[in-house]
């Protein structure tokens, strides 16, 4: 459902569904019931200033009956957010799409404690594109190639590509070497992820996830892996490597959930969305976008003594 309020400061208006009935006579009574313990005067002032609207942009007042609207929209009061010490780099921009390198620690979209400090809101403000929408998502801790739609008129054509799995994605990860494992191999299992539980879980049943894993090169007991997901479940790549006993370096979730701690910007999760490719639905031409970022721990391990996936000594592939 399209919001009757425009994007403001890079953030969409919040939509609230009102109950069909209840002990509240007005929409304001219901909002005071929900949030009156936080800022009752602020809620009443918003009604007085005409900042709360219903379907079609109809302005609500203090006396608007509860059942006059099913949905209402309003702007949240944005809390102060300390700017994360990471930057977004633009890889490509045209009249239809924007492709960027998202850094580690920056979420794709607003959520939880990160609203203004999200890739979406930062880019809307930086580029003055209020209609900017991500075509897919990367976990907050994952860096790499992220695609946005800049044009509502052509957005659906790109959405279809993702819905029909016509987009090829390539990731890189740094994880331990296990000589008992052979590569390349494909991991398939059934995963579930509840909104109320932090971790994704592997359960019995028909597989709904698939990832091809290839070992590219080794250094000092660690390896650089190429990951090609054929499905897109939350935390899929992290769970699949952990299920093999080679959890991604600096992963605070898998295989063991660590106690919550402040972000350590010197130890990012060693997972990178290296590239994305597809046939552009507008031009009809194949396109590929590659990240310019590198996984920091691979460079730290050093090139000396690197061996490629065949076990031959050499300088290895560039990091």
PDB file of C-alpha atoms in Angstrom:
ATOM      1  CA  UNK A   1       0.000   0.000   0.000  1.00  0.00           C
ATOM      2  CA  UNK A   2       1.492   3.304  -1.102  1.00  0.00           C
ATOM      3  CA  UNK A   3       2.036   5.917   1.569  1.00  0.00           C
ATOM      4  CA  UNK A   4       0.199   9.239   1.081  1.00  0.00           C
ATOM      5  CA  UNK A   5       3.142  10.947   2.795  1.00  0.00           C
ATOM      6  CA  UNK A   6       6.402  11.456   0.896  1.00  0.00           C
ATOM      7  CA  UNK A   7       9.787  10.278   2.108  1.00  0.00           C
ATOM      8  CA  UNK A   8      11.222  12.797   4.591  1.00  0.00           C
ATOM      9  CA  UNK A   9      14.916  13.005   5.478  1.00  0.00           C
ATOM     10  CA  UNK A  10      15.414   9.747   3.616  1.00  0.00           C
ATOM     11  CA  UNK A  11      12.935   7.845   5.817  1.00  0.00           C
ATOM     12  CA  UNK A  12       9.493   6.535   4.883  1.00  0.00           C
ATOM     13  CA  UNK A  13       6.481   7.522   6.929  1.00  0.00           C
ATOM     14  CA  UNK A  14       5.371   4.861   9.403  1.00  0.00           C
ATOM     15  CA  UNK A  15       2.135   3.010   8.677  1.00  0.00           C
ATOM     16  CA  UNK A  16      -0.120   1.925  11.537  1.00  0.00           C
ATOM     17  CA  UNK A  17      -3.157  -0.342  11.274  1.00  0.00           C
ATOM     18  CA  UNK A  18      -5.994   0.744  13.544  1.00  0.00           C
ATOM     19  CA  UNK A  19      -8.206  -1.889  15.195  1.00  0.00           C
ATOM     20  CA  UNK A  20     -11.724  -2.188  13.862  1.00  0.00           C
ATOM     21  CA  UNK A  21     -13.192  -1.748  17.331  1.00  0.00           C
ATOM     22  CA  UNK A  22     -12.199  -1.535  20.974  1.00  0.00           C
ATOM     23  CA  UNK A  23     -12.499   0.694  24.019  1.00  0.00           C
ATOM     24  CA  UNK A  24     -11.042   3.686  22.150  1.00  0.00           C
ATOM     25  CA  UNK A  25     -13.406   6.274  20.667  1.00  0.00           C
ATOM     26  CA  UNK A  26     -10.846   8.029  18.477  1.00  0.00           C
ATOM     27  CA  UNK A  27      -7.665   7.237  16.569  1.00  0.00           C
ATOM     28  CA  UNK A  28      -5.799   9.506  18.962  1.00  0.00           C
ATOM     29  CA  UNK A  29      -7.120   7.557  21.960  1.00  0.00           C
ATOM     30  CA  UNK A  30      -5.655   4.400  20.434  1.00  0.00           C
ATOM     31  CA  UNK A  31      -2.270   6.012  19.744  1.00  0.00           C
ATOM     32  CA  UNK A  32      -2.152   7.326  23.304  1.00  0.00           C
ATOM     33  CA  UNK A  33      -2.915   3.809  24.495  1.00  0.00           C
ATOM     34  CA  UNK A  34       0.007   2.454  22.442  1.00  0.00           C
ATOM     35  CA  UNK A  35       2.605   5.154  23.013  1.00  0.00           C
ATOM     36  CA  UNK A  36       1.185   7.624  25.497  1.00  0.00           C
ATOM     37  CA  UNK A  37       3.632   6.471  28.167  1.00  0.00           C
ATOM     38  CA  UNK A  38       6.467   7.748  25.962  1.00  0.00           C
ATOM     39  CA  UNK A  39       5.304  11.162  24.714  1.00  0.00           C
ATOM     40  CA  UNK A  40       1.586  11.937  25.138  1.00  0.00           C
ATOM     41  CA  UNK A  41       1.997  15.669  24.460  1.00  0.00           C
ATOM     42  CA  UNK A  42       3.943  14.953  21.289  1.00  0.00           C
ATOM     43  CA  UNK A  43       1.188  12.661  19.986  1.00  0.00           C
ATOM     44  CA  UNK A  44      -1.535  15.249  20.613  1.00  0.00           C
ATOM     45  CA  UNK A  45       0.602  17.976  19.029  1.00  0.00           C
ATOM     46  CA  UNK A  46       0.973  15.893  15.869  1.00  0.00           C
ATOM     47  CA  UNK A  47      -2.788  15.646  15.533  1.00  0.00           C
ATOM     48  CA  UNK A  48      -3.098  19.406  16.080  1.00  0.00           C
ATOM     49  CA  UNK A  49      -0.475  20.108  13.400  1.00  0.00           C
ATOM     50  CA  UNK A  50      -2.177  17.813  10.869  1.00  0.00           C
ATOM     51  CA  UNK A  51       0.837  15.501  10.666  1.00  0.00           C
ATOM     52  CA  UNK A  52      -1.152  12.258  10.933  1.00  0.00           C
ATOM     53  CA  UNK A  53      -3.054  11.210   7.821  1.00  0.00           C
ATOM     54  CA  UNK A  54      -5.263   8.366   6.635  1.00  0.00           C
ATOM     55  CA  UNK A  55      -5.990   6.828   3.236  1.00  0.00           C
ATOM     56  CA  UNK A  56      -5.756   9.348   0.436  1.00  0.00           C
ATOM     57  CA  UNK A  57      -3.883  11.782   2.678  1.00  0.00           C
ATOM     58  CA  UNK A  58      -6.945  12.732   4.746  1.00  0.00           C
ATOM     59  CA  UNK A  59      -5.776  14.684   7.789  1.00  0.00           C
ATOM     60  CA  UNK A  60      -6.826  13.261  11.166  1.00  0.00           C
ATOM     61  CA  UNK A  61      -7.804  15.406  14.131  1.00  0.00           C
ATOM     62  CA  UNK A  62      -8.116  14.655  17.832  1.00  0.00           C
ATOM     63  CA  UNK A  63     -11.754  13.711  17.285  1.00  0.00           C
ATOM     64  CA  UNK A  64     -11.423  11.467  14.205  1.00  0.00           C
ATOM     65  CA  UNK A  65     -13.344   8.257  15.095  1.00  0.00           C
ATOM     66  CA  UNK A  66     -11.354   5.061  15.487  1.00  0.00           C
ATOM     67  CA  UNK A  67     -13.218   3.341  12.653  1.00  0.00           C
ATOM     68  CA  UNK A  68     -12.842   6.184  10.158  1.00  0.00           C
ATOM     69  CA  UNK A  69      -9.595   4.703   8.809  1.00  0.00           C
ATOM     70  CA  UNK A  70      -8.001   1.278   8.674  1.00  0.00           C
ATOM     71  CA  UNK A  71      -4.487   2.597   8.131  1.00  0.00           C
ATOM     72  CA  UNK A  72      -2.874   5.860   9.169  1.00  0.00           C
ATOM     73  CA  UNK A  73       0.589   7.277   8.452  1.00  0.00           C
ATOM     74  CA  UNK A  74       2.878   9.557  10.407  1.00  0.00           C
ATOM     75  CA  UNK A  75       6.549  10.499  10.673  1.00  0.00           C
ATOM     76  CA  UNK A  76       8.555   9.035  13.511  1.00  0.00           C
ATOM     77  CA  UNK A  77      10.711  11.251  15.674  1.00  0.00           C
ATOM     78  CA  UNK A  78      14.164  10.053  14.723  1.00  0.00           C
ATOM     79  CA  UNK A  79      16.533   9.460  17.613  1.00  0.00           C
ATOM     80  CA  UNK A  80      20.146  10.590  17.490  1.00  0.00           C
ATOM     81  CA  UNK A  81      22.386   8.059  15.780  1.00  0.00           C
ATOM     82  CA  UNK A  82      26.158   8.163  15.901  1.00  0.00           C
ATOM     83  CA  UNK A  83      27.515   7.913  12.371  1.00  0.00           C
ATOM     84  CA  UNK A  84      29.131   4.561  11.671  1.00  0.00           C
ATOM     85  CA  UNK A  85      32.794   4.934  10.584  1.00  0.00           C
ATOM     86  CA  UNK A  86      32.200   3.270   7.207  1.00  0.00           C
ATOM     87  CA  UNK A  87      31.469   4.648   3.744  1.00  0.00           C
ATOM     88  CA  UNK A  88      29.460   3.551   0.689  1.00  0.00           C
ATOM     89  CA  UNK A  89      31.145   3.532  -2.721  1.00  0.00           C
ATOM     90  CA  UNK A  90      29.113   3.879  -5.915  1.00  0.00           C
ATOM     91  CA  UNK A  91      29.978   1.333  -8.609  1.00  0.00           C
ATOM     92  CA  UNK A  92      27.364   2.255 -11.241  1.00  0.00           C
ATOM     93  CA  UNK A  93      24.437   4.626 -11.626  1.00  0.00           C
ATOM     94  CA  UNK A  94      21.999   5.212 -14.485  1.00  0.00           C
ATOM     95  CA  UNK A  95      18.364   6.229 -14.939  1.00  0.00           C
ATOM     96  CA  UNK A  96      17.116   2.862 -13.677  1.00  0.00           C
ATOM     97  CA  UNK A  97      19.541   1.371 -11.157  1.00  0.00           C
ATOM     98  CA  UNK A  98      22.208   2.225  -8.641  1.00  0.00           C
ATOM     99  CA  UNK A  99      24.914  -0.306  -7.723  1.00  0.00           C
ATOM    100  CA  UNK A 100      27.072   0.261  -4.661  1.00  0.00           C
ATOM    101  CA  UNK A 101      29.670  -1.397  -2.496  1.00  0.00           C
ATOM    102  CA  UNK A 102      28.019  -1.646   0.914  1.00  0.00           C
ATOM    103  CA  UNK A 103      30.536  -1.679   3.763  1.00  0.00           C
ATOM    104  CA  UNK A 104      30.525  -4.069   6.691  1.00  0.00           C
ATOM    105  CA  UNK A 105      28.377  -3.005   9.690  1.00  0.00           C
ATOM    106  CA  UNK A 106      25.942  -0.834   7.698  1.00  0.00           C
ATOM    107  CA  UNK A 107      22.434  -2.343   7.358  1.00  0.00           C
ATOM    108  CA  UNK A 108      20.748  -2.296   3.974  1.00  0.00           C
ATOM    109  CA  UNK A 109      17.451  -0.837   5.248  1.00  0.00           C
ATOM    110  CA  UNK A 110      16.267   0.882   8.443  1.00  0.00           C
ATOM    111  CA  UNK A 111      15.502  -1.368  11.371  1.00  0.00           C
ATOM    112  CA  UNK A 112      15.976  -1.567  15.108  1.00  0.00           C
ATOM    113  CA  UNK A 113      18.547   0.951  16.304  1.00  0.00           C
ATOM    114  CA  UNK A 114      19.704   1.735  12.749  1.00  0.00           C
ATOM    115  CA  UNK A 115      17.428   4.083  10.827  1.00  0.00           C
ATOM    116  CA  UNK A 116      19.425   6.990   9.470  1.00  0.00           C
ATOM    117  CA  UNK A 117      22.538   4.803   9.604  1.00  0.00           C
ATOM    118  CA  UNK A 118      21.389   2.439   6.869  1.00  0.00           C
ATOM    119  CA  UNK A 119      22.522   2.244   3.274  1.00  0.00           C
ATOM    120  CA  UNK A 120      19.053   3.141   1.992  1.00  0.00           C
ATOM    121  CA  UNK A 121      18.627   6.321   4.042  1.00  0.00           C
ATOM    122  CA  UNK A 122      22.215   7.456   3.555  1.00  0.00           C
ATOM    123  CA  UNK A 123      21.924   7.108  -0.231  1.00  0.00           C
ATOM    124  CA  UNK A 124      18.495   8.741  -0.438  1.00  0.00           C
ATOM    125  CA  UNK A 125      19.928  11.770   1.306  1.00  0.00           C
ATOM    126  CA  UNK A 126      23.282  11.806  -0.464  1.00  0.00           C
ATOM    127  CA  UNK A 127      21.837  11.449  -3.968  1.00  0.00           C
ATOM    128  CA  UNK A 128      18.458  13.117  -3.366  1.00  0.00           C
ATOM    129  CA  UNK A 129      16.554  10.091  -4.693  1.00  0.00           C
ATOM    130  CA  UNK A 130      13.558   9.618  -2.391  1.00  0.00           C
ATOM    131  CA  UNK A 131      12.192   6.778  -4.571  1.00  0.00           C
ATOM    132  CA  UNK A 132      15.340   4.679  -4.097  1.00  0.00           C
ATOM    133  CA  UNK A 133      14.489   1.058  -3.177  1.00  0.00           C
ATOM    134  CA  UNK A 134      16.826  -1.950  -2.677  1.00  0.00           C
ATOM    135  CA  UNK A 135      16.255  -4.881  -5.028  1.00  0.00           C
ATOM    136  CA  UNK A 136      17.785  -7.335  -2.545  1.00  0.00           C
ATOM    137  CA  UNK A 137      19.495  -7.201   0.834  1.00  0.00           C
ATOM    138  CA  UNK A 138      22.812  -7.930   2.437  1.00  0.00           C
ATOM    139  CA  UNK A 139      23.165  -8.695   6.132  1.00  0.00           C
ATOM    140  CA  UNK A 140      24.436  -5.792   8.205  1.00  0.00           C
ATOM    141  CA  UNK A 141      27.731  -7.586   8.812  1.00  0.00           C
ATOM    142  CA  UNK A 142      28.215  -8.534   5.131  1.00  0.00           C
ATOM    143  CA  UNK A 143      29.903  -6.178   2.663  1.00  0.00           C
ATOM    144  CA  UNK A 144      29.768  -5.981  -1.103  1.00  0.00           C
ATOM    145  CA  UNK A 145      27.644  -5.405  -4.188  1.00  0.00           C
ATOM    146  CA  UNK A 146      24.129  -4.131  -3.541  1.00  0.00           C
ATOM    147  CA  UNK A 147      21.606  -3.171  -6.238  1.00  0.00           C
ATOM    148  CA  UNK A 148      18.951  -0.446  -5.908  1.00  0.00           C
ATOM    149  CA  UNK A 149      16.155   0.682  -8.194  1.00  0.00           C
ATOM    150  CA  UNK A 150      16.092   4.419  -8.878  1.00  0.00           C
ATOM    151  CA  UNK A 151      13.073   4.499 -11.207  1.00  0.00           C
ATOM    152  CA  UNK A 152       9.568   3.368 -10.097  1.00  0.00           C
ATOM    153  CA  UNK A 153       8.532   3.017 -13.753  1.00  0.00           C
ATOM    154  CA  UNK A 154      11.060   0.243 -14.429  1.00  0.00           C
ATOM    155  CA  UNK A 155      11.349  -1.203 -10.926  1.00  0.00           C
ATOM    156  CA  UNK A 156       9.053  -4.144 -11.590  1.00  0.00           C
ATOM    157  CA  UNK A 157      11.281  -5.434 -14.409  1.00  0.00           C
ATOM    158  CA  UNK A 158      14.210  -5.780 -12.012  1.00  0.00           C
ATOM    159  CA  UNK A 159      12.076  -7.234  -9.252  1.00  0.00           C
ATOM    160  CA  UNK A 160      11.010 -10.031 -11.604  1.00  0.00           C
ATOM    161  CA  UNK A 161      14.657 -10.986 -12.120  1.00  0.00           C
ATOM    162  CA  UNK A 162      15.113 -11.596  -8.411  1.00  0.00           C
ATOM    163  CA  UNK A 163      11.754 -13.304  -7.993  1.00  0.00           C
ATOM    164  CA  UNK A 164      12.541 -15.749 -10.813  1.00  0.00           C
ATOM    165  CA  UNK A 165      16.139 -16.280  -9.625  1.00  0.00           C
ATOM    166  CA  UNK A 166      17.579 -14.912 -12.845  1.00  0.00           C
ATOM    167  CA  UNK A 167      20.298 -13.027 -10.961  1.00  0.00           C
ATOM    168  CA  UNK A 168      23.616 -14.793 -10.375  1.00  0.00           C
ATOM    169  CA  UNK A 169      25.395 -13.884  -7.149  1.00  0.00           C
ATOM    170  CA  UNK A 170      28.967 -14.635  -6.170  1.00  0.00           C
ATOM    171  CA  UNK A 171      30.402 -14.276  -2.672  1.00  0.00           C
ATOM    172  CA  UNK A 172      33.805 -14.722  -1.074  1.00  0.00           C
ATOM    173  CA  UNK A 173      34.497 -15.864   2.465  1.00  0.00           C
ATOM    174  CA  UNK A 174      37.522 -16.522   4.651  1.00  0.00           C
ATOM    175  CA  UNK A 175      37.162 -19.642   6.780  1.00  0.00           C
ATOM    176  CA  UNK A 176      39.349 -22.452   8.171  1.00  0.00           C
ATOM    177  CA  UNK A 177      40.709 -25.293   6.079  1.00  0.00           C
ATOM    178  CA  UNK A 178      39.512 -28.808   6.848  1.00  0.00           C
ATOM    179  CA  UNK A 179      41.584 -31.428   4.977  1.00  0.00           C
ATOM    180  CA  UNK A 180      38.751 -33.913   5.401  1.00  0.00           C
ATOM    181  CA  UNK A 181      36.500 -31.853   3.129  1.00  0.00           C
ATOM    182  CA  UNK A 182      36.591 -31.969  -0.658  1.00  0.00           C
ATOM    183  CA  UNK A 183      35.739 -29.068  -2.961  1.00  0.00           C
ATOM    184  CA  UNK A 184      33.904 -27.956  -4.949  1.00  0.00           C
ATOM    185  CA  UNK A 185      30.803 -29.239  -3.247  1.00  0.00           C
ATOM    186  CA  UNK A 186      27.171 -28.204  -2.968  1.00  0.00           C
ATOM    187  CA  UNK A 187      25.416 -27.887   0.367  1.00  0.00           C
ATOM    188  CA  UNK A 188      21.659 -28.398   0.463  1.00  0.00           C
ATOM    189  CA  UNK A 189      19.456 -28.428   3.547  1.00  0.00           C
ATOM    190  CA  UNK A 190      16.254 -27.046   4.992  1.00  0.00           C
ATOM    191  CA  UNK A 191      16.544 -23.811   6.953  1.00  0.00           C
ATOM    192  CA  UNK A 192      14.054 -21.844   9.015  1.00  0.00           C
ATOM    193  CA  UNK A 193      14.374 -18.363  10.492  1.00  0.00           C
ATOM    194  CA  UNK A 194      11.879 -17.003  13.007  1.00  0.00           C
ATOM    195  CA  UNK A 195      11.379 -13.273  13.487  1.00  0.00           C
ATOM    196  CA  UNK A 196      11.531 -13.843  17.223  1.00  0.00           C
ATOM    197  CA  UNK A 197      14.805 -15.821  17.203  1.00  0.00           C
ATOM    198  CA  UNK A 198      18.158 -14.408  16.199  1.00  0.00           C
ATOM    199  CA  UNK A 199      19.584 -17.489  14.493  1.00  0.00           C
ATOM    200  CA  UNK A 200      18.571 -19.476  11.448  1.00  0.00           C
ATOM    201  CA  UNK A 201      18.254 -23.194  12.083  1.00  0.00           C
ATOM    202  CA  UNK A 202      18.755 -26.316  10.004  1.00  0.00           C
ATOM    203  CA  UNK A 203      15.787 -28.668  10.343  1.00  0.00           C
ATOM    204  CA  UNK A 204      14.672 -31.972   8.859  1.00  0.00           C
ATOM    205  CA  UNK A 205      12.714 -31.849   5.635  1.00  0.00           C
ATOM    206  CA  UNK A 206      12.916 -31.098   1.936  1.00  0.00           C
ATOM    207  CA  UNK A 207      15.902 -28.804   1.217  1.00  0.00           C
ATOM    208  CA  UNK A 208      15.016 -25.166   0.586  1.00  0.00           C
ATOM    209  CA  UNK A 209      18.581 -23.827   0.382  1.00  0.00           C
ATOM    210  CA  UNK A 210      21.486 -24.561  -1.939  1.00  0.00           C
ATOM    211  CA  UNK A 211      25.022 -23.177  -2.125  1.00  0.00           C
ATOM    212  CA  UNK A 212      27.953 -24.246  -4.298  1.00  0.00           C
ATOM    213  CA  UNK A 213      31.258 -23.849  -2.455  1.00  0.00           C
ATOM    214  CA  UNK A 214      34.679 -23.778  -4.097  1.00  0.00           C
ATOM    215  CA  UNK A 215      38.055 -23.470  -2.348  1.00  0.00           C
ATOM    216  CA  UNK A 216      40.141 -20.888  -4.200  1.00  0.00           C
ATOM    217  CA  UNK A 217      43.391 -20.775  -2.223  1.00  0.00           C
ATOM    218  CA  UNK A 218      44.898 -21.400   1.209  1.00  0.00           C
ATOM    219  CA  UNK A 219      47.077 -19.424   3.588  1.00  0.00           C
ATOM    220  CA  UNK A 220      48.173 -20.316   7.097  1.00  0.00           C
ATOM    221  CA  UNK A 221      45.397 -22.764   7.867  1.00  0.00           C
ATOM    222  CA  UNK A 222      42.723 -20.504   6.375  1.00  0.00           C
ATOM    223  CA  UNK A 223      41.184 -20.510   2.928  1.00  0.00           C
ATOM    224  CA  UNK A 224      39.412 -18.140   0.579  1.00  0.00           C
ATOM    225  CA  UNK A 225      36.181 -19.687  -0.637  1.00  0.00           C
ATOM    226  CA  UNK A 226      33.928 -18.807  -3.549  1.00  0.00           C
ATOM    227  CA  UNK A 227      30.248 -19.169  -2.691  1.00  0.00           C
ATOM    228  CA  UNK A 228      27.432 -19.313  -5.241  1.00  0.00           C
ATOM    229  CA  UNK A 229      24.004 -19.356  -3.603  1.00  0.00           C
ATOM    230  CA  UNK A 230      21.125 -20.658  -5.695  1.00  0.00           C
ATOM    231  CA  UNK A 231      18.605 -19.650  -3.030  1.00  0.00           C
ATOM    232  CA  UNK A 232      18.500 -16.618  -0.780  1.00  0.00           C
ATOM    233  CA  UNK A 233      17.563 -17.515   2.781  1.00  0.00           C
ATOM    234  CA  UNK A 234      18.633 -15.281   5.667  1.00  0.00           C
ATOM    235  CA  UNK A 235      22.153 -16.211   6.886  1.00  0.00           C
ATOM    236  CA  UNK A 236      22.291 -19.021   4.338  1.00  0.00           C
ATOM    237  CA  UNK A 237      25.999 -18.772   3.516  1.00  0.00           C
ATOM    238  CA  UNK A 238      27.018 -18.415   7.143  1.00  0.00           C
ATOM    239  CA  UNK A 239      24.938 -21.439   8.146  1.00  0.00           C
ATOM    240  CA  UNK A 240      26.176 -23.578   5.260  1.00  0.00           C
ATOM    241  CA  UNK A 241      29.857 -23.047   6.017  1.00  0.00           C
ATOM    242  CA  UNK A 242      29.253 -23.541   9.728  1.00  0.00           C
ATOM    243  CA  UNK A 243      27.420 -26.794   8.982  1.00  0.00           C
ATOM    244  CA  UNK A 244      30.640 -28.067   7.366  1.00  0.00           C
ATOM    245  CA  UNK A 245      32.604 -27.193  10.511  1.00  0.00           C
ATOM    246  CA  UNK A 246      34.341 -24.208   8.873  1.00  0.00           C
ATOM    247  CA  UNK A 247      32.431 -21.188  10.151  1.00  0.00           C
ATOM    248  CA  UNK A 248      33.294 -17.852   8.532  1.00  0.00           C
ATOM    249  CA  UNK A 249      36.033 -15.909  10.287  1.00  0.00           C
ATOM    250  CA  UNK A 250      34.733 -13.363  12.846  1.00  0.00           C
ATOM    251  CA  UNK A 251      31.134 -14.591  12.625  1.00  0.00           C
ATOM    252  CA  UNK A 252      29.500 -13.747  15.991  1.00  0.00           C
ATOM    253  CA  UNK A 253      26.494 -16.015  15.303  1.00  0.00           C
ATOM    254  CA  UNK A 254      27.637 -19.265  13.729  1.00  0.00           C
ATOM    255  CA  UNK A 255      28.622 -21.854  14.757  1.00  0.00           C
ATOM    256  CA  UNK A 256      28.491 -20.348  18.283  1.00  0.00           C
ATOM    257  CA  UNK A 257      26.378 -17.349  19.287  1.00  0.00           C
ATOM    258  CA  UNK A 258      28.656 -14.956  21.115  1.00  0.00           C
ATOM    259  CA  UNK A 259      27.582 -12.499  23.787  1.00  0.00           C
ATOM    260  CA  UNK A 260      26.452  -9.199  22.307  1.00  0.00           C
ATOM    261  CA  UNK A 261      29.300  -6.706  22.186  1.00  0.00           C
ATOM    262  CA  UNK A 262      29.965  -3.360  20.480  1.00  0.00           C
ATOM    263  CA  UNK A 263      30.962  -3.598  16.833  1.00  0.00           C
ATOM    264  CA  UNK A 264      34.666  -4.226  16.372  1.00  0.00           C
ATOM    265  CA  UNK A 265      35.417  -2.347  13.169  1.00  0.00           C
ATOM    266  CA  UNK A 266      38.859  -3.936  13.035  1.00  0.00           C
ATOM    267  CA  UNK A 267      37.371  -7.459  12.861  1.00  0.00           C
ATOM    268  CA  UNK A 268      34.549  -7.477  10.286  1.00  0.00           C
ATOM    269  CA  UNK A 269      32.811 -10.672   9.252  1.00  0.00           C
ATOM    270  CA  UNK A 270      34.924 -12.106   6.451  1.00  0.00           C
ATOM    271  CA  UNK A 271      32.083 -12.381   3.959  1.00  0.00           C
ATOM    272  CA  UNK A 272      31.887 -10.294   0.794  1.00  0.00           C
ATOM    273  CA  UNK A 273      29.295 -10.119  -1.990  1.00  0.00           C
ATOM    274  CA  UNK A 274      31.895 -10.141  -4.748  1.00  0.00           C
ATOM    275  CA  UNK A 275      29.686  -9.885  -7.810  1.00  0.00           C
ATOM    276  CA  UNK A 276      26.232  -9.872  -9.313  1.00  0.00           C
ATOM    277  CA  UNK A 277      25.277 -10.577 -12.941  1.00  0.00           C
ATOM    278  CA  UNK A 278      22.080 -10.741 -15.000  1.00  0.00           C
ATOM    279  CA  UNK A 279      20.574  -9.795 -18.324  1.00  0.00           C
ATOM    280  CA  UNK A 280      19.445  -6.211 -18.004  1.00  0.00           C
ATOM    281  CA  UNK A 281      15.674  -6.130 -18.683  1.00  0.00           C
ATOM    282  CA  UNK A 282      15.862  -2.685 -20.264  1.00  0.00           C
ATOM    283  CA  UNK A 283      18.871  -3.012 -22.575  1.00  0.00           C
ATOM    284  CA  UNK A 284      18.623  -6.780 -23.050  1.00  0.00           C
ATOM    285  CA  UNK A 285      22.396  -7.021 -22.567  1.00  0.00           C
ATOM    286  CA  UNK A 286      24.253  -9.144 -19.994  1.00  0.00           C
ATOM    287  CA  UNK A 287      25.759  -7.043 -17.219  1.00  0.00           C
ATOM    288  CA  UNK A 288      28.046  -7.803 -14.300  1.00  0.00           C
ATOM    289  CA  UNK A 289      29.010  -5.639 -11.352  1.00  0.00           C
ATOM    290  CA  UNK A 290      32.043  -6.509  -9.207  1.00  0.00           C
ATOM    291  CA  UNK A 291      32.994  -5.299  -5.753  1.00  0.00           C
ATOM    292  CA  UNK A 292      36.171  -3.281  -5.361  1.00  0.00           C
ATOM    293  CA  UNK A 293      36.454  -4.264  -1.716  1.00  0.00           C
ATOM    294  CA  UNK A 294      38.713  -6.965  -0.310  1.00  0.00           C
ATOM    295  CA  UNK A 295      38.486  -9.152   2.758  1.00  0.00           C
ATOM    296  CA  UNK A 296      40.941  -7.625   5.212  1.00  0.00           C
ATOM    297  CA  UNK A 297      42.040 -10.835   6.901  1.00  0.00           C
ATOM    298  CA  UNK A 298      43.211 -12.368   3.637  1.00  0.00           C
ATOM    299  CA  UNK A 299      45.684  -9.568   3.064  1.00  0.00           C
ATOM    300  CA  UNK A 300      46.767  -9.834   6.706  1.00  0.00           C
ATOM    301  CA  UNK A 301      47.599 -13.506   6.267  1.00  0.00           C
ATOM    302  CA  UNK A 302      50.109 -12.481   3.608  1.00  0.00           C
ATOM    303  CA  UNK A 303      50.922 -13.914   0.218  1.00  0.00           C
ATOM    304  CA  UNK A 304      54.049 -15.804   1.332  1.00  0.00           C
ATOM    305  CA  UNK A 305      53.481 -19.527   1.252  1.00  0.00           C
ATOM    306  CA  UNK A 306      50.068 -19.303  -0.358  1.00  0.00           C
ATOM    307  CA  UNK A 307      48.928 -22.360  -2.253  1.00  0.00           C
ATOM    308  CA  UNK A 308      46.124 -22.598  -4.750  1.00  0.00           C
ATOM    309  CA  UNK A 309      43.278 -25.081  -4.632  1.00  0.00           C
ATOM    310  CA  UNK A 310      45.424 -27.730  -6.396  1.00  0.00           C
ATOM    311  CA  UNK A 311      48.028 -27.536  -3.611  1.00  0.00           C
ATOM    312  CA  UNK A 312      50.801 -26.039  -5.791  1.00  0.00           C
ATOM    313  CA  UNK A 313      53.047 -23.442  -4.160  1.00  0.00           C
ATOM    314  CA  UNK A 314      52.820 -19.981  -5.599  1.00  0.00           C
ATOM    315  CA  UNK A 315      51.676 -16.455  -5.079  1.00  0.00           C
ATOM    316  CA  UNK A 316      47.991 -17.364  -5.297  1.00  0.00           C
ATOM    317  CA  UNK A 317      45.195 -15.251  -6.662  1.00  0.00           C
ATOM    318  CA  UNK A 318      45.017 -11.523  -5.949  1.00  0.00           C
ATOM    319  CA  UNK A 319      43.134 -10.688  -2.760  1.00  0.00           C
TER     320      UNK A 319
END
